Coordinates of C-alpha atoms in Angstrom, one line a residue:
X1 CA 126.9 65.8 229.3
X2 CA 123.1 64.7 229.5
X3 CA 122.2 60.9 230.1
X4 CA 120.8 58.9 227.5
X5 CA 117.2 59.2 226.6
X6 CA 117.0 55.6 228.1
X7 CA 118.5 55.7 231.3
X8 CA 116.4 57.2 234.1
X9 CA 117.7 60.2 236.3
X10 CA 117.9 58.8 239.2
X11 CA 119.5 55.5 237.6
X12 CA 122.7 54.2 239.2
X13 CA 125.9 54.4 236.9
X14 CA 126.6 51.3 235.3
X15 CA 129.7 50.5 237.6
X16 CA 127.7 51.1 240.7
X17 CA 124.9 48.8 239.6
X18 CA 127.8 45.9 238.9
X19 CA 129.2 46.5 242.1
X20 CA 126.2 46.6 244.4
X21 CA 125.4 43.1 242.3
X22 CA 128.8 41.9 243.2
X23 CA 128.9 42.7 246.9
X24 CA 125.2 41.5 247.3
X25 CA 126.3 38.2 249.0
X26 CA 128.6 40.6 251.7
X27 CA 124.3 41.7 252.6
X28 CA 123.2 37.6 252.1
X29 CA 125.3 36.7 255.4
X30 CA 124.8 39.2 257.5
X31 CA 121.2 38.4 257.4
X32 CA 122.3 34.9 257.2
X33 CA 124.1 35.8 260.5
X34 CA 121.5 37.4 262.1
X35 CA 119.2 35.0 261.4
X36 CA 121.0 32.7 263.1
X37 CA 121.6 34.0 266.2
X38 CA 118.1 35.2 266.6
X39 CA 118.8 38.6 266.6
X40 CA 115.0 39.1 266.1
X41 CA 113.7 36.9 268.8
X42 CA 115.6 38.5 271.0
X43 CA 114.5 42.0 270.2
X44 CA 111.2 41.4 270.3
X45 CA 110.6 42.6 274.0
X46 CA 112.1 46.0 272.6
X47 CA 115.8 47.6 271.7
X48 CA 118.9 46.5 273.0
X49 CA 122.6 47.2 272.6
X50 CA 125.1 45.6 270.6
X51 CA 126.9 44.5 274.1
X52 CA 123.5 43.4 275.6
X53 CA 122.7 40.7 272.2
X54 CA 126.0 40.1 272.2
X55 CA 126.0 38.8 275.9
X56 CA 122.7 37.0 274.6
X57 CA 124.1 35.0 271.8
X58 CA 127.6 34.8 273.1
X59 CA 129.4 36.5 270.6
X60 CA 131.8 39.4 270.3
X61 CA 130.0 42.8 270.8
X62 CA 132.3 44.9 268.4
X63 CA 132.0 42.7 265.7
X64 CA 128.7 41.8 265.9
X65 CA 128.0 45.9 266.4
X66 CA 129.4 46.1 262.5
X67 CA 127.1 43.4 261.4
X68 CA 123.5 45.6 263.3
X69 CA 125.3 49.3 261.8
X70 CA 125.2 47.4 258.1
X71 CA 121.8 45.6 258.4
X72 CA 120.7 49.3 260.3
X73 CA 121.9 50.8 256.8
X74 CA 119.8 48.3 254.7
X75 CA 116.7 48.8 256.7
X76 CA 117.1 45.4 258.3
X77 CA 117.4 46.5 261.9
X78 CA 117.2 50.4 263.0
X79 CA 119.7 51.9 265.1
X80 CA 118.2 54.4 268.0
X81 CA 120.2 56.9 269.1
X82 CA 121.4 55.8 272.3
X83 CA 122.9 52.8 270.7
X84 CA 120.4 50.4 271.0
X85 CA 118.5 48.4 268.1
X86 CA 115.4 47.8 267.1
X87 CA 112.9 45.7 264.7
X88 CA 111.7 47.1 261.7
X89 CA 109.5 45.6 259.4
X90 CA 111.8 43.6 257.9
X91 CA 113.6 42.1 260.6
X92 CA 110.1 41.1 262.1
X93 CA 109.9 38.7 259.4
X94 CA 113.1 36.8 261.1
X95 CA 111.2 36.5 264.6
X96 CA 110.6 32.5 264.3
X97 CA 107.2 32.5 265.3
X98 CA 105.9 35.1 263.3
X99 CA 103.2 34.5 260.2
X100 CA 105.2 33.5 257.3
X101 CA 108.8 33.6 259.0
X102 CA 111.4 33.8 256.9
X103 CA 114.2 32.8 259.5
X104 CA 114.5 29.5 258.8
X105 CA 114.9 29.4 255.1
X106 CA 117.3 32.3 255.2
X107 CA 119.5 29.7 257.7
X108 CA 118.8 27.0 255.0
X109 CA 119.3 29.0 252.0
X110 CA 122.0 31.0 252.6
X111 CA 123.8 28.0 255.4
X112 CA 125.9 25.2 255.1
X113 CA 124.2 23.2 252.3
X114 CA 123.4 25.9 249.7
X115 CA 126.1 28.4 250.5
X116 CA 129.5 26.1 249.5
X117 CA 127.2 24.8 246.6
X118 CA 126.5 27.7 245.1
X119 CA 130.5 28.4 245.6
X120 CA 130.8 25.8 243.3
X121 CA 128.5 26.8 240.2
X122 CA 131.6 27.1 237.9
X123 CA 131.5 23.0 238.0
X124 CA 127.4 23.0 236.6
X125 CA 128.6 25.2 233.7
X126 CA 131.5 23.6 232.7
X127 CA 130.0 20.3 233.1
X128 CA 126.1 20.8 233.3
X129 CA 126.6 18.5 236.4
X130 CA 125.0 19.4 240.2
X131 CA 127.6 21.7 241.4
X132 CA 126.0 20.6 245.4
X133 CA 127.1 16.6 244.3
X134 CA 130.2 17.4 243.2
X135 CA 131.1 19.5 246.2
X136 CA 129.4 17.4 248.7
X137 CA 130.3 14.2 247.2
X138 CA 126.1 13.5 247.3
X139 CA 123.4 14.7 246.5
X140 CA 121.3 16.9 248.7
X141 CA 118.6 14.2 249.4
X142 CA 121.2 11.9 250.6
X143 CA 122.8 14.3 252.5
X144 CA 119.6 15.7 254.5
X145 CA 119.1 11.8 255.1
X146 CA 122.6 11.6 256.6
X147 CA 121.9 15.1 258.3
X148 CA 119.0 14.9 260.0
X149 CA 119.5 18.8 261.7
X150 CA 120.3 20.0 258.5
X151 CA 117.2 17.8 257.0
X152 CA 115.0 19.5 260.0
X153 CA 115.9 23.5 259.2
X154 CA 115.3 23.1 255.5
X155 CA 111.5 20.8 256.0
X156 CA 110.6 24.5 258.5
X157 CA 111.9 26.3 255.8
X158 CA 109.8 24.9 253.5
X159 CA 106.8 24.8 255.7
X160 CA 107.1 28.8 257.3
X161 CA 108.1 29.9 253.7
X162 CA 105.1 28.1 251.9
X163 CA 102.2 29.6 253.8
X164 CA 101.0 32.4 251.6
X165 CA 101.5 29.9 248.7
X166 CA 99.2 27.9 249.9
X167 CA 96.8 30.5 250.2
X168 CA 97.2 32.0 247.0
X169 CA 96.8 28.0 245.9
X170 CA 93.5 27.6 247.6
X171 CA 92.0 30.8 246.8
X172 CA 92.6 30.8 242.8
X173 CA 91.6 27.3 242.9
X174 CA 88.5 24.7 243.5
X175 CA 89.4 21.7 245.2
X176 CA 86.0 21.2 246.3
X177 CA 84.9 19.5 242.5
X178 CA 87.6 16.0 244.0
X179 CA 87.0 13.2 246.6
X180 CA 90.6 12.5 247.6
X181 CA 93.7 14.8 246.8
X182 CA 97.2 12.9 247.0
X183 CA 99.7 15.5 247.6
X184 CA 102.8 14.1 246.4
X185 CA 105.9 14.8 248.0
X186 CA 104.1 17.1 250.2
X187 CA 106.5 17.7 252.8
X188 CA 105.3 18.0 256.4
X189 CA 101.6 19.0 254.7
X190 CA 101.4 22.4 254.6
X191 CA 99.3 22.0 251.4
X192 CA 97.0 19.6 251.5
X193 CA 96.2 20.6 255.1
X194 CA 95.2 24.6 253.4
X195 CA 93.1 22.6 251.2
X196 CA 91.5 20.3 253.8
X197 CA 90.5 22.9 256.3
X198 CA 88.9 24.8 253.3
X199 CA 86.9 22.0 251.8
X200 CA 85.5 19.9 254.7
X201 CA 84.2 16.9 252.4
X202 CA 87.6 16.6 250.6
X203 CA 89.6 13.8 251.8
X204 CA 93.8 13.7 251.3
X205 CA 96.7 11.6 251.0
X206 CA 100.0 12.9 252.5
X207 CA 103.2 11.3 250.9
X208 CA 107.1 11.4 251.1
X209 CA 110.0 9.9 252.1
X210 CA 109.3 7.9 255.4
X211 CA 111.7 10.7 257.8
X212 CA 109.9 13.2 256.3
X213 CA 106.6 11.4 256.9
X214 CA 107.4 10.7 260.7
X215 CA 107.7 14.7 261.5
X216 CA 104.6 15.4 259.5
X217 CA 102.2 13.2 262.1
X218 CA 102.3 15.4 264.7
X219 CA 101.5 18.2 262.5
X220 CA 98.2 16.7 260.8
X221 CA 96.9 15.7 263.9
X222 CA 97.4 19.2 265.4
X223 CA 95.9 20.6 262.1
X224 CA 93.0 19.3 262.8
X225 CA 93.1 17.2 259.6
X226 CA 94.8 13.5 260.6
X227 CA 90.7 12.0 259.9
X228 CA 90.6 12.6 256.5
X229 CA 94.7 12.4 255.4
X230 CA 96.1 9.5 255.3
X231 CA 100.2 9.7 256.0
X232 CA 102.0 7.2 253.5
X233 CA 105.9 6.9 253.4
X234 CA 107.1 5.6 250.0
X235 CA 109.6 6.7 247.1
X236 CA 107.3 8.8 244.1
X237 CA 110.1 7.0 241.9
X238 CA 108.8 4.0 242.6
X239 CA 105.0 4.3 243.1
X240 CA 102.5 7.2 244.6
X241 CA 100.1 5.9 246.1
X242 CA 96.2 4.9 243.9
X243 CA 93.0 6.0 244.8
X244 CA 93.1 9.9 244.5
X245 CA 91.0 11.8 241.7
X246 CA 93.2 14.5 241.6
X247 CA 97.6 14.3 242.4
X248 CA 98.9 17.6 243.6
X249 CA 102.4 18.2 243.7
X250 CA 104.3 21.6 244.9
X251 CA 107.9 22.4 243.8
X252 CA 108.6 18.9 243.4
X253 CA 108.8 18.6 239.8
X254 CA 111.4 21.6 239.4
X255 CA 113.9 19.5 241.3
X256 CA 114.4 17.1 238.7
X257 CA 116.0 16.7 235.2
X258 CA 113.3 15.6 232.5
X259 CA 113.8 12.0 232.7
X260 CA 113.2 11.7 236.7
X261 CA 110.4 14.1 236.5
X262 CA 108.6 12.4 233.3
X263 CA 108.7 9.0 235.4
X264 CA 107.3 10.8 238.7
X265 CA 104.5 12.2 236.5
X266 CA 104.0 8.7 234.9
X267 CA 103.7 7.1 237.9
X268 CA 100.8 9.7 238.8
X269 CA 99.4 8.8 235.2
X270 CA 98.7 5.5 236.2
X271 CA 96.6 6.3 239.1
X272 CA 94.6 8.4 236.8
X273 CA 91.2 8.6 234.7
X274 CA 89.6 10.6 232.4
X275 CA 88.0 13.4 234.6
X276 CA 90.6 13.7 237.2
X277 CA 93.6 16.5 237.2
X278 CA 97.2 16.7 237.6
X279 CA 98.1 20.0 239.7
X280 CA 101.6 20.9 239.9
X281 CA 102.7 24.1 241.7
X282 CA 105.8 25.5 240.2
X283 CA 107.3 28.7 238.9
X284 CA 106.5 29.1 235.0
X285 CA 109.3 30.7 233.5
X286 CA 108.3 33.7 231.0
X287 CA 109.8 33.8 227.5
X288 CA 111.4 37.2 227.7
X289 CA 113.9 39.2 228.9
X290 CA 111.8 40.7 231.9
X291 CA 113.5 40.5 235.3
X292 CA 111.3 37.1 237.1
X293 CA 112.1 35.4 240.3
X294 CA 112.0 32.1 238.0
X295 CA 115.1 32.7 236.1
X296 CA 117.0 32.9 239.2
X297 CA 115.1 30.2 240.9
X298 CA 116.0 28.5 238.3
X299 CA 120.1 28.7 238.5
X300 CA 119.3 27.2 242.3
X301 CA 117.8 24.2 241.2
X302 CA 120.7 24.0 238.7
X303 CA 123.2 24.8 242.0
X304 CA 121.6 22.2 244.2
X305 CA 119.4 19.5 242.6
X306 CA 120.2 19.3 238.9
X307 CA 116.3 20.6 238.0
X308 CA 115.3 23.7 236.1
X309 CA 112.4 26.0 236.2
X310 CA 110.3 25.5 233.0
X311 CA 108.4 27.1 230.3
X312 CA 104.5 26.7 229.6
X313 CA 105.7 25.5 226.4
X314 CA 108.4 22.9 228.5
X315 CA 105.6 22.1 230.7
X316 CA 103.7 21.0 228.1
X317 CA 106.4 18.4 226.4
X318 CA 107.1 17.4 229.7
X319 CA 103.3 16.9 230.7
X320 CA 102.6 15.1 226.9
X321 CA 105.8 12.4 227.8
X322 CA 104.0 11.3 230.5
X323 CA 100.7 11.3 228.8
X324 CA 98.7 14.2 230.4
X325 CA 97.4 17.0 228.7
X326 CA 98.3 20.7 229.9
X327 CA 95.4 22.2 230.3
X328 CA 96.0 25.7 231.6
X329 CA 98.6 27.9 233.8
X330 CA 97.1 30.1 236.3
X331 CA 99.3 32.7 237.8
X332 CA 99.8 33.7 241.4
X333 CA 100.8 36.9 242.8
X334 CA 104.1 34.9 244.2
X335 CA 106.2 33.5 242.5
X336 CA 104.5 29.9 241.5
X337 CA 102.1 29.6 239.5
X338 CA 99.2 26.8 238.8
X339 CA 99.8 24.1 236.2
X340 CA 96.8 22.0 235.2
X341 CA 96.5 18.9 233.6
X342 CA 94.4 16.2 232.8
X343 CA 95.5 12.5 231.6
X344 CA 95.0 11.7 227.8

């Protein structure tokens, strides 16, 4: 029997594809796992044996030997052959210190906030409610409030996770043409401080819940950046603060349903003129059936926050509610892109 003229050679039966998407998750928590622990920190000064990280991170040695031979199978770890294991190129991006670590937001994603909700994504289709509030009994922002820990992993997530975006950001984009940038929801400031160590004459306006505001300081000042960004708690629901020629916000709009996100946007609007820009950084969801990060992405937000990943074409509804005018989408090679608007 010959294969269809449409299915590659080398193309994984049907069943086998279903299963390996089925037993992904089995993969998920042992990196979860060995994330953790800081399997990679540890090995960082070379291999070791399953008894000697075990003794390290107080756990059982057998067990946690089955959890390095599977993550050795997926190239996670490499297994020498006296026993011991090593980094590889992929585990080096767990070591927490390293450039764009993905530790953190592997213990966010994949921990106790996101994992039990996603458990519970049966509840969001047959009701098109949160499936994280329904299982938690709150939503997320309430419960980071309530779990500061929890509240601290996910903000280092965000920030070690967000580097090369903000890269790709700054590069593609000229934030030199503004006076004062308000980043809106701008976490701990990863963003607006890319965009103020690029652009020397450019001043900013850091701004976000006041606990994420008190952590985010410290890191302005050791940026370098505290004399030109001003760091102002407040609720973006409410009011952002006036002033800046041009409101930048990054994966903030993606966490809300229409109505919350048109009245974030509007309170932007009012801050705005003629000549100034609205800059969202989101994923932009393309209208086909190619694979994209987006469409996933997308099911999170529906998991954990009730938002959705949008369209150009949903952008520019949601943009015209509020009274701005898309103006164009630039693309990264990451998974956001650029959305650019201007008020009408």
């Amino acid at each position: 029997m010959t294969a269809p003229a449409n299915q590659k050679e080398n193309e994984l039966p049907a069943q086998l594809q279903m299963i390996q998407y089925i037993t992904g998750f089995w993969m998920s928590r042992a990196v979860w796992v060995a994330a953790k622990l800081g399997l990679a920190d540890l090995l960082k000064s070379g291999p070791k044996t399953a008894e000697e990280l075990a003794q390290a991170t107080s756990t059982h040695a057998p067990s946690l030997f089955r959890i390095l031979r599977a993550l050795a199978s997926a190239g996670v770890f490499k297994k020498e052959n006296d026993e011991r294991f090593g980094l590889t190129p992929l585990s080096e991006t767990l070591i927490t210190d390293a450039p764009g670590s993905t530790r953190w937001f592997i213990i966010s994603e994949l921990g106790q906030e996101h994992y039990p909700a996603w458990g519970n994504l049966m509840h969001s289709v047959k009701t098109g409610e949160v499936a994280f509030d329904d299982f938690f009994g709150m939503d997320v922002w309430k419960y980071f409030s309530q779990n500061p820990e929890d509240a601290a992993v996910f903000n280092d997530s965000m920030s070690a996770n967000t580097a090369a975006v903000n890269e790709a950001i700054t590069s593609l984009y000229d934030f030199s043409k503004f006076n004062k940038i308000v980043d809106v929801g701008g976490g701990h400031g990863g963003l607006i401080t890319s965009i103020l160590q690029k652009n020397a004459d450019v001043a900013g306006v850091l701004f976000d819940a006041p606990e994420v505001i008190e952590g985010a300081r410290a890191k302005l000042e050791a940026a370098g950046v505290a004399d030109r960004c001003e760091a102002v708690a407040g609720n973006f629901f409410e009011a952002v603060p006036e002033g800046g020629d041009a409101y930048v916000m990054k994966w903030i709009i993606h966490d809300w349903e229409d109505e919350k996100a048109i009245a974030i946007l509007k309170n932007c609007r009012q801050h705005t003129q003629s000549g100034d820009r609205l800059i969202i950084v989101d994923c932009v969801v393309p209208e086909n059936d190619e694979p994209d990060f987006s469409k996933t992405f997308d099911l999170n937000m529906l998991v954990m926050t009730g938002g959705k990943e949008r369209t150009a074409a949903e952008f520019q509804e949601l943009l015209a509610a509020a009274g701005f005018k898309l103006l164009r989408v630039i693309p990264t090679d990451l998974p956001p892109s650029i959305v650019e608007a201007q008020p009408i």
